[in-house]
Coordinates of C-alpha atoms in Angstrom, one line a residue:
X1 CA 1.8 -22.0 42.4
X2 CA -0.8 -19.6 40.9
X3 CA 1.0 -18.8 37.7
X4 CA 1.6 -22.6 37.1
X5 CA -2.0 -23.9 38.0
X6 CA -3.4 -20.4 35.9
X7 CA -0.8 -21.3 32.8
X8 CA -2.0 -24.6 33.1
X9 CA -5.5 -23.7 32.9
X10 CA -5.1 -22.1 29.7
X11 CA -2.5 -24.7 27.8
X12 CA -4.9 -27.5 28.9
X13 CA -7.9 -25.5 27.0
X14 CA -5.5 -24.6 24.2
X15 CA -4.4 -28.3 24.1
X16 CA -7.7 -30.1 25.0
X17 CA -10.3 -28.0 24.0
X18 CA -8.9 -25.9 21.0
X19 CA -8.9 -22.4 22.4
X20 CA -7.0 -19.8 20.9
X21 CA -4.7 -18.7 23.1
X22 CA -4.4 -15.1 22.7
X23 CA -8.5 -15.5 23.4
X24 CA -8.3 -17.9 26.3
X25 CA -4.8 -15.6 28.1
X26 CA -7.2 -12.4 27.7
X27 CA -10.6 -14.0 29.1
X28 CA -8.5 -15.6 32.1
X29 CA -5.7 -13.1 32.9
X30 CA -6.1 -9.9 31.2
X31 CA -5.1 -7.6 33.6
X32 CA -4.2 -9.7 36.8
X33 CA -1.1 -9.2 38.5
X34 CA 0.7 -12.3 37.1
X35 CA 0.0 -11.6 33.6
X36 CA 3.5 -11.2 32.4
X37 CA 4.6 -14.5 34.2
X38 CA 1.6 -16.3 33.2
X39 CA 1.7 -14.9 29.2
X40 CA 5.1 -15.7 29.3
X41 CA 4.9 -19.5 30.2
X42 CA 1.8 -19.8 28.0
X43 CA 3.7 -18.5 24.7
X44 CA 7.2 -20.6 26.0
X45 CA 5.3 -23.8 25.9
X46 CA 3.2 -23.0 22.5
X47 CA 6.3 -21.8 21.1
X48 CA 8.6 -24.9 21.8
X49 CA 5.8 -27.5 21.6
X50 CA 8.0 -29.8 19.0
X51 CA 10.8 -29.6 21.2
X52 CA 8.9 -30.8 24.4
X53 CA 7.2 -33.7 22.2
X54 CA 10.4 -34.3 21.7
X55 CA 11.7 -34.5 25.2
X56 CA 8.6 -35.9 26.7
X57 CA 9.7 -38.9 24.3
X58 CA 12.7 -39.3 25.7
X59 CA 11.5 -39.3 30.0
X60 CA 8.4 -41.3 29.3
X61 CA 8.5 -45.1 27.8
X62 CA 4.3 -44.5 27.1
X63 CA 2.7 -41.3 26.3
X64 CA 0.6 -39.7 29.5
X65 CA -2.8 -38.8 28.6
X66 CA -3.3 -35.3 27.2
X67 CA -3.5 -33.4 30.9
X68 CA -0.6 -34.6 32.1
X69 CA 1.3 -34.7 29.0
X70 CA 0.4 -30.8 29.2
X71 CA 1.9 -30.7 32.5
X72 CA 5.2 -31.8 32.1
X73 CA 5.3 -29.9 28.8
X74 CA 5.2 -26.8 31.5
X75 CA 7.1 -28.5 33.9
X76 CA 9.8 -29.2 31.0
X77 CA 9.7 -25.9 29.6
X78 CA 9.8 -24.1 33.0
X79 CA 12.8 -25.8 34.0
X80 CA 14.5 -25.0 31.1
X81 CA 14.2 -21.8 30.4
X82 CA 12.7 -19.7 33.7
X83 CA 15.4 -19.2 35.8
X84 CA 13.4 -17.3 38.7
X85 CA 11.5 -20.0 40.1
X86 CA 13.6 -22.6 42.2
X87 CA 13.1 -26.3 40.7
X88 CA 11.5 -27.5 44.1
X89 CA 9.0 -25.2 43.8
X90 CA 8.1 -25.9 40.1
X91 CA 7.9 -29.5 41.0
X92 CA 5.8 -29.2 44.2
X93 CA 3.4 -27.1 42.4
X94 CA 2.9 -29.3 39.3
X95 CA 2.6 -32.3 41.8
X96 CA -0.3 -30.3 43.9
X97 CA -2.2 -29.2 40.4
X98 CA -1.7 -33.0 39.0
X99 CA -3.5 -33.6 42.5
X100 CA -6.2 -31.2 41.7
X101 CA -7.3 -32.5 38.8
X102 CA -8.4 -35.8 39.8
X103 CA -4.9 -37.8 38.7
X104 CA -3.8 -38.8 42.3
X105 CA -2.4 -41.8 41.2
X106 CA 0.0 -40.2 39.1
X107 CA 1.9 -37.9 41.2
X108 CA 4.5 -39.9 41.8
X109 CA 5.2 -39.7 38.2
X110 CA 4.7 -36.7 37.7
X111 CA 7.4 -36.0 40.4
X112 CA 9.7 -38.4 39.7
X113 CA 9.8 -37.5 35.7
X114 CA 10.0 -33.7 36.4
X115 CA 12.7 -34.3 39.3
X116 CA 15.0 -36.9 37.1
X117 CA 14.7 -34.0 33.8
X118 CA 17.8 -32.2 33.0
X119 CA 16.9 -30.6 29.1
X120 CA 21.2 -30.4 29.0
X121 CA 21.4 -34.4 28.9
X122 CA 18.9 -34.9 26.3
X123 CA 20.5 -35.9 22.7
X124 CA 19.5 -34.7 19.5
X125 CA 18.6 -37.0 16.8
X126 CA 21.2 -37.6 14.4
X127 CA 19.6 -36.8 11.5
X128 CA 19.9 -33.1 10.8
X129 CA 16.6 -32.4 9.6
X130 CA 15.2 -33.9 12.7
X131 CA 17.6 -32.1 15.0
X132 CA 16.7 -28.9 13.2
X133 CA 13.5 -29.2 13.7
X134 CA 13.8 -30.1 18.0
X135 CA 16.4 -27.1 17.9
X136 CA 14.1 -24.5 16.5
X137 CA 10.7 -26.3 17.9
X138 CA 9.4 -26.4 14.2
X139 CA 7.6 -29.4 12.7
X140 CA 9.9 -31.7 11.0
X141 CA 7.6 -31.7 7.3
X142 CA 7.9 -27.8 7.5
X143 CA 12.2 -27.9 8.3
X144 CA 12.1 -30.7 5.3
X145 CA 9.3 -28.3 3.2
X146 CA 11.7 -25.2 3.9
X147 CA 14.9 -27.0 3.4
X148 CA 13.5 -28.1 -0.3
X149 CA 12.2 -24.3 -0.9
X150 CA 15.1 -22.7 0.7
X151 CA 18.3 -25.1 1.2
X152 CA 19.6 -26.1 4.8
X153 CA 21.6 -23.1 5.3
X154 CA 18.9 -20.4 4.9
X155 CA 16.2 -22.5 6.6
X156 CA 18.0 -22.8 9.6
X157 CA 19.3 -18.6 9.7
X158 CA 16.0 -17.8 9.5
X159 CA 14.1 -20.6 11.7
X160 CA 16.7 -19.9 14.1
X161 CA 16.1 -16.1 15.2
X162 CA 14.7 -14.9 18.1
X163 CA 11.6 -14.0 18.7
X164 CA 10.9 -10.2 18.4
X165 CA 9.4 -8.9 21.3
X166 CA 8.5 -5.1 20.2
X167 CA 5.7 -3.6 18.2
X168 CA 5.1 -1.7 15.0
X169 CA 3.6 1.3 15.3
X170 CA 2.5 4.0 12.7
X171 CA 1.0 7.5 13.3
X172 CA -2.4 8.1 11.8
X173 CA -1.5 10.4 9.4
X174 CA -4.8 12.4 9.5
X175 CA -3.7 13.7 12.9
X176 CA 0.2 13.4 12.8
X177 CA 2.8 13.2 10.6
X178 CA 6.3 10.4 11.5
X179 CA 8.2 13.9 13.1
X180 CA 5.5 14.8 15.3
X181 CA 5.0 11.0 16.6
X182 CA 9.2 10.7 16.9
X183 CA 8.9 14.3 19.1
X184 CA 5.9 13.2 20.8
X185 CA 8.0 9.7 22.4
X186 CA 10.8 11.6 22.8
X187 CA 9.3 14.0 25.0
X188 CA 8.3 11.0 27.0
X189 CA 11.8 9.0 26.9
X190 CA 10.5 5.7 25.0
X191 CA 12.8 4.6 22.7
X192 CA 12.0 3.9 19.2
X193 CA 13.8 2.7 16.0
X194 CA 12.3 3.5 12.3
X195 CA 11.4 1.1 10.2
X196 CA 11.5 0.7 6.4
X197 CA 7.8 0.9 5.7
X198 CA 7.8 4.1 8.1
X199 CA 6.9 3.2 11.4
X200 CA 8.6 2.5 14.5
X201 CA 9.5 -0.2 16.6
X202 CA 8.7 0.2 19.6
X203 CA 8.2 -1.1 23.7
X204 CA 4.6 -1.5 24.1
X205 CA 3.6 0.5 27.6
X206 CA 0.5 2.3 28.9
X207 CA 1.4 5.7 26.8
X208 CA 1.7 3.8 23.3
X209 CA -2.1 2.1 24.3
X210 CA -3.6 5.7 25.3
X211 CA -2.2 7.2 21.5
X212 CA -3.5 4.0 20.1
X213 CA -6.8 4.1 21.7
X214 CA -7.2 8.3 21.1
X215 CA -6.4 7.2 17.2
X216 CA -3.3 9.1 17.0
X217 CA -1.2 6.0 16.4
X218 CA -2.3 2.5 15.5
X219 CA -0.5 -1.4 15.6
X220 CA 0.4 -2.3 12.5
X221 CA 3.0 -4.5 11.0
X222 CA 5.9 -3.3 9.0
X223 CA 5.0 -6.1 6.4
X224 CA 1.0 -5.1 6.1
X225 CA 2.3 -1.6 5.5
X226 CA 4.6 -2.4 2.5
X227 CA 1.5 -4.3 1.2
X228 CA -0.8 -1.3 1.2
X229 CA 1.8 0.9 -0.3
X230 CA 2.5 -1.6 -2.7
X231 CA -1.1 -0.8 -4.2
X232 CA 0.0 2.6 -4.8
X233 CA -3.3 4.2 -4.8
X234 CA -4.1 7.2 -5.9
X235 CA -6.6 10.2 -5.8
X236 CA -10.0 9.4 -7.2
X237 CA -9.3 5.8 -7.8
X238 CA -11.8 2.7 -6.4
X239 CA -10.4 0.3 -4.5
X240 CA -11.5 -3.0 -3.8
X241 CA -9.9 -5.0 -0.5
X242 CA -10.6 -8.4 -0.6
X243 CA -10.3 -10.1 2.5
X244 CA -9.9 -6.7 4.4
X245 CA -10.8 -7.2 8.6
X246 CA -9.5 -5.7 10.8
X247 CA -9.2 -3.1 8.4
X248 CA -6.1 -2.0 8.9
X249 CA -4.7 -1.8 5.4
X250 CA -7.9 -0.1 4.0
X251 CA -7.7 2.6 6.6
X252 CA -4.0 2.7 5.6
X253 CA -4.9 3.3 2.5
X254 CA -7.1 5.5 2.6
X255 CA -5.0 7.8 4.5
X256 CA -2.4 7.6 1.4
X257 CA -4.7 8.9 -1.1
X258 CA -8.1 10.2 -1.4
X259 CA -10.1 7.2 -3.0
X260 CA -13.0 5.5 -2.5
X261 CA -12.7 2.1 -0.7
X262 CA -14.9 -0.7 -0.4
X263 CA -13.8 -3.2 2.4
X264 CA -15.0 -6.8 2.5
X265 CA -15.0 -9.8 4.5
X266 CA -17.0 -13.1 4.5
X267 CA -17.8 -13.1 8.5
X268 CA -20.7 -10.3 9.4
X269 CA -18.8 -10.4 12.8
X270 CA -15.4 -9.1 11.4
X271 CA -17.1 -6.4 9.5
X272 CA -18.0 -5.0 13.0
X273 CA -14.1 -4.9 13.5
X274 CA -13.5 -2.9 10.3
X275 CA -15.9 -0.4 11.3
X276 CA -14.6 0.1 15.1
X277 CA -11.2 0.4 13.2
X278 CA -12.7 3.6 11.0
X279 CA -14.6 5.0 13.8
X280 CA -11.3 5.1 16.1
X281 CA -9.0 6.2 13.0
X282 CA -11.3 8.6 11.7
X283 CA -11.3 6.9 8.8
X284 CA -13.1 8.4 5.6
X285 CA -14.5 6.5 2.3
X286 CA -14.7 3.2 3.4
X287 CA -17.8 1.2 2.7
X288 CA -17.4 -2.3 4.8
X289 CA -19.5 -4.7 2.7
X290 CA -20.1 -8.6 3.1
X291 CA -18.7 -10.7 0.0
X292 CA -17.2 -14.2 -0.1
X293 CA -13.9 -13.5 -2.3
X294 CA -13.6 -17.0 -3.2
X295 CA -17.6 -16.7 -5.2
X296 CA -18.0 -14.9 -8.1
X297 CA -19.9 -11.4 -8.0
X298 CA -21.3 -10.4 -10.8
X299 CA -21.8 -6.5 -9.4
X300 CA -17.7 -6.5 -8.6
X301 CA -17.1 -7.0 -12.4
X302 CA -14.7 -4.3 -13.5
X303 CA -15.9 -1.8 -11.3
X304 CA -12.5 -1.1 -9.3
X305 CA -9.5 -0.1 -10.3
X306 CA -6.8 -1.6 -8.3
X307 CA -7.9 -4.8 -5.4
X308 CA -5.8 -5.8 -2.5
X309 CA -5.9 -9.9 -2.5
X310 CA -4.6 -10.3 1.4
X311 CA -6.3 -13.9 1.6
X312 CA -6.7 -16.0 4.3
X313 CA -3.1 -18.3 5.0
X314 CA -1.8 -20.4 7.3
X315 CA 0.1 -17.7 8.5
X316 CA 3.0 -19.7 9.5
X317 CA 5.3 -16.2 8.9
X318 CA 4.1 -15.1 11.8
X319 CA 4.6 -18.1 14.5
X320 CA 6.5 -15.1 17.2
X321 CA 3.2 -13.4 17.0
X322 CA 0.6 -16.9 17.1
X323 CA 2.5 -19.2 19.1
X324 CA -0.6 -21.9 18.3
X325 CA 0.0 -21.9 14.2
X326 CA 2.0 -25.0 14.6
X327 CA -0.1 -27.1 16.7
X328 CA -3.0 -27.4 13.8
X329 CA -1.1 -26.7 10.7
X330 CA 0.0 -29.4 7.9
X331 CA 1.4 -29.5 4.3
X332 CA -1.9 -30.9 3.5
X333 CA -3.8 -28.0 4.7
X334 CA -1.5 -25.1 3.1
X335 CA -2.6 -26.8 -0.9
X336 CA -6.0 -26.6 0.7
X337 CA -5.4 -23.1 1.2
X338 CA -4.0 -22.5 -2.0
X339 CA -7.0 -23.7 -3.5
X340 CA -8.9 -20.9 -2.0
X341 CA -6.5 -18.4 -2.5
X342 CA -6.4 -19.0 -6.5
X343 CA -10.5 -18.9 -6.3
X344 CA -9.9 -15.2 -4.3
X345 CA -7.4 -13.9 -6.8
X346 CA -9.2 -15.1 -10.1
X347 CA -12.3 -13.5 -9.0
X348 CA -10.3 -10.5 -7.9
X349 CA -9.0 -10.2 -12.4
X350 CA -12.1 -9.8 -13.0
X351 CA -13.0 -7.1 -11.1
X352 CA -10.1 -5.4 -11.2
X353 CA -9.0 -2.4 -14.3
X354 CA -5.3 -2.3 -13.2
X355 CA -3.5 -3.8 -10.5
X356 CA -3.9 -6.3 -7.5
X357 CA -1.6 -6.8 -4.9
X358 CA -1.4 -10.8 -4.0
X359 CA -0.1 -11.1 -0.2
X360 CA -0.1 -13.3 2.8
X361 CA 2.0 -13.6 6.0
X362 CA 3.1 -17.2 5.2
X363 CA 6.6 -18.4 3.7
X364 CA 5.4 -21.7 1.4
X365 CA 5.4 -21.2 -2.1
X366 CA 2.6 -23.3 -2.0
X367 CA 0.4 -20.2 -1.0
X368 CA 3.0 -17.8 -2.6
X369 CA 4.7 -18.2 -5.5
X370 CA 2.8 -21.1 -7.2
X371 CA -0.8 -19.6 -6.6
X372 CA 0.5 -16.5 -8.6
X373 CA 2.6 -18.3 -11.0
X374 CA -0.1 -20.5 -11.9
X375 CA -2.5 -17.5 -12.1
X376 CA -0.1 -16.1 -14.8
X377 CA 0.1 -18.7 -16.8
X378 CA -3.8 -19.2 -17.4
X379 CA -4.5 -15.9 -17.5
X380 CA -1.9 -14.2 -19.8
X381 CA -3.5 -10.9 -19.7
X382 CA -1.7 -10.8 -16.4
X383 CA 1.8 -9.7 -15.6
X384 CA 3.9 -9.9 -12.7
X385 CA 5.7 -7.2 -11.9
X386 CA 6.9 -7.3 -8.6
X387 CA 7.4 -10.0 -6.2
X388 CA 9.1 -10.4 -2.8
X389 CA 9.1 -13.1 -0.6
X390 CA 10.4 -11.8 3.1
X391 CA 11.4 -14.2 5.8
X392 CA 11.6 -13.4 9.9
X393 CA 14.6 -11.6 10.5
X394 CA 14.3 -11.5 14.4
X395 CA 14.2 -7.3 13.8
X396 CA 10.7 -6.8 13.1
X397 CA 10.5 -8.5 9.7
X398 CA 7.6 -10.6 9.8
X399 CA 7.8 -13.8 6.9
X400 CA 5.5 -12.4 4.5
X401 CA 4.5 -12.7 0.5
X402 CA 4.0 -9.7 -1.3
X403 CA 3.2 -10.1 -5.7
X404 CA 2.3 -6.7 -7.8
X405 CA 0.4 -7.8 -10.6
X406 CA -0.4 -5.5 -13.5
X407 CA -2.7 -6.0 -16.4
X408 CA -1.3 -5.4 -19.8
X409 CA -2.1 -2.6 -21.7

């Protein structure tokens, strides 16, 4: 009963009121007994949201109001796909909490419906774009979007992977090299697999926190690593990182060269992240500095050699990691985001002697491919010489953009 009503609690605020869920789950059940249980029905439900809609659509002839449509979405899910708690019990506990929050008059319902559901005898739709989209819990203008980008096939291998539960690690190189990291798990028994960027995958537990929070190690994806190393910095150069909090590629950086790295951000807050980050990496020759990358600055102008454009996205290559990316995001919203993003990476030409590196964590060539490729075009002084669109492989492989840009000579 207390993981339901607590789950509860935090889809309804999610749902409701907006909250971000990894903010709301921490604030309400950071380190409570239940976490895992409660986390775990929190994510289920985010993460198959379409799918629900989808069902509730089929066990209701009119939509519930928004609480106890958030109900039986947990009901619904919880049925489906946790096998350790006995239907009765997830019934009687949904009917108590629908109760509890002042809809008395619906319990019946709510008992009824949830009693009566059986996921197995629900049909898909028969047109496959629609079914793809209930079988992989994706909206159906992002299967059609995908399916136009990258043909039925491919959309459906990659929107059809499971969700990758471990985490990326790499060591902080100013401490320990990749050997001394590999000896220092094995010594410990925790299992690890390499990665292509050169970290390690790896089961999250109280040891990996205590290296993380001592600075030895630190959380970063595979995909933000080959971004920074696609930079290629080296000694004595001046970097400029664009949209840079948490600051994880400019400490990364700065650990692969020795060069001078200015680090901005256009929320004062997020600076404060950037310079925790440096303080618990030891990190050296990193100015944080306020700067709105999508306004012109007339003090940037050509005073960097190489820029890191990681702009803000919809980041809808990273829906395992932010189960709530679906629930606000729309084609309409990604060209709004590409309008920003070609702002961020014209300004970044002009401050910039050599390179820039274009990348986001979203799979839309709307934010990808077409923001570059229009850059190009208009500004011919500008080549392209790398670009790499990676999707979600379900083994660490976040769906991610990555563009080397090079200015001619």
């Amino acid at each position: 009963m207390n993981d339901l009503l607590m789950a509860f609690e935090v889809l309804l605020a999610i749902y409701k009121d907006g909250a971000y869920s990894n903010l709301e789950l921490n604030k309400r059940v950071n380190g409570a007994s239940n976490q895992a249980i409660v986390t775990r029905l929190v994510y289920g439900v985010l993460q198959k949201n379409v799918q629900l809609e989808y069902y509730l659509s089929k066990v209701v002839s009119k939509r519930p109001s928004k609480t106890i449509a958030v109900l039986l979405k947990l009901g619904m899910y919880t049925l489906t796909y946790i096998n350790s708690i006995p239907k009765y019990a997830v019934v009687d506990s949904l009917v108590t909490i629908c109760e509890k929050y002042g809809k008395r008059q619906l319990k019946g319902f709510v008992n009824s419906t949830l009693k009566n559901f059986d996921a197995s005898k629900i049909t898909l739709p028969n047109d496959r774009f629609e079914a793809l989209s209930v079988e992989t819990s994706v909206p159906q203008w992002l299967v059609r979007t995908y399916c136009k980008q990258y043909g039925f096939d491919k959309t459906k291998e990659f929107l059809s992977v499971d969700t990758f539960t471990k985490e990326h690690i790499r060591p902080n190189i100013k401490r320990l090299n990749l050997l001394q990291l590999k000896e220092k798990l094995d010594r410990k028994n925790i299992l690890y697999e390499e990665s292509v960027a050169g970290g390690l995958f790896v089961d999250n537990n109280s040891y990996i926190k205590s290296l993380n929070e001592r600075g030895e190690i630190t959380f970063q994806s595979m995909t933000s690593m080959l971004a920074a190393q696609a930079m290629e910095v080296k000694d004595g150069e001046k970097i400029l990182d664009m949209c840079s909090a948490p600051g994880g590629k400019a400490i990364y950086m700065s650990q692969l060269a020795d060069v001078q790295i200015t680090a901005c951000d256009v929320r004062q807050h997020r600076l404060q992240l950037i310079r925790d980050y440096i303080n618990r990496m030891g990190g050296a020759n990193i100015t944080a500095q306020y700067n709105d990358g999508s306004v012109f600055n007339q003090e940037f102008v050509e005073k960097f050699d190489k820029t890191l454009c990681d702009v803000p996205c919809s980041g809808l290559g990273v829906v395992g990691k932010k189960a709530d990316v679906y629930l606000t995001a729309s084609f309409e919203k990604c060209q709004e985001l590409s309008v920003l993003q070609y702002k961020i990476l014209c300004n970044a030409s002009k401050y910039t002697k050599n390179r820039i590196v274009y990348s986001t964590c979203t799979t839309l060539r709307e934010e990808n491919y077409n923001v570059v490729g229009k850059f190009v075009k208009e500004n011919t002084q500008w080549k392209v010489s790398k670009s790499q669109q990676y999707l979600p492989d379900g083994k660490g492989q976040d769906g991610f953009f990555i563009a080397v840009l090079e200015r001619s000579k």
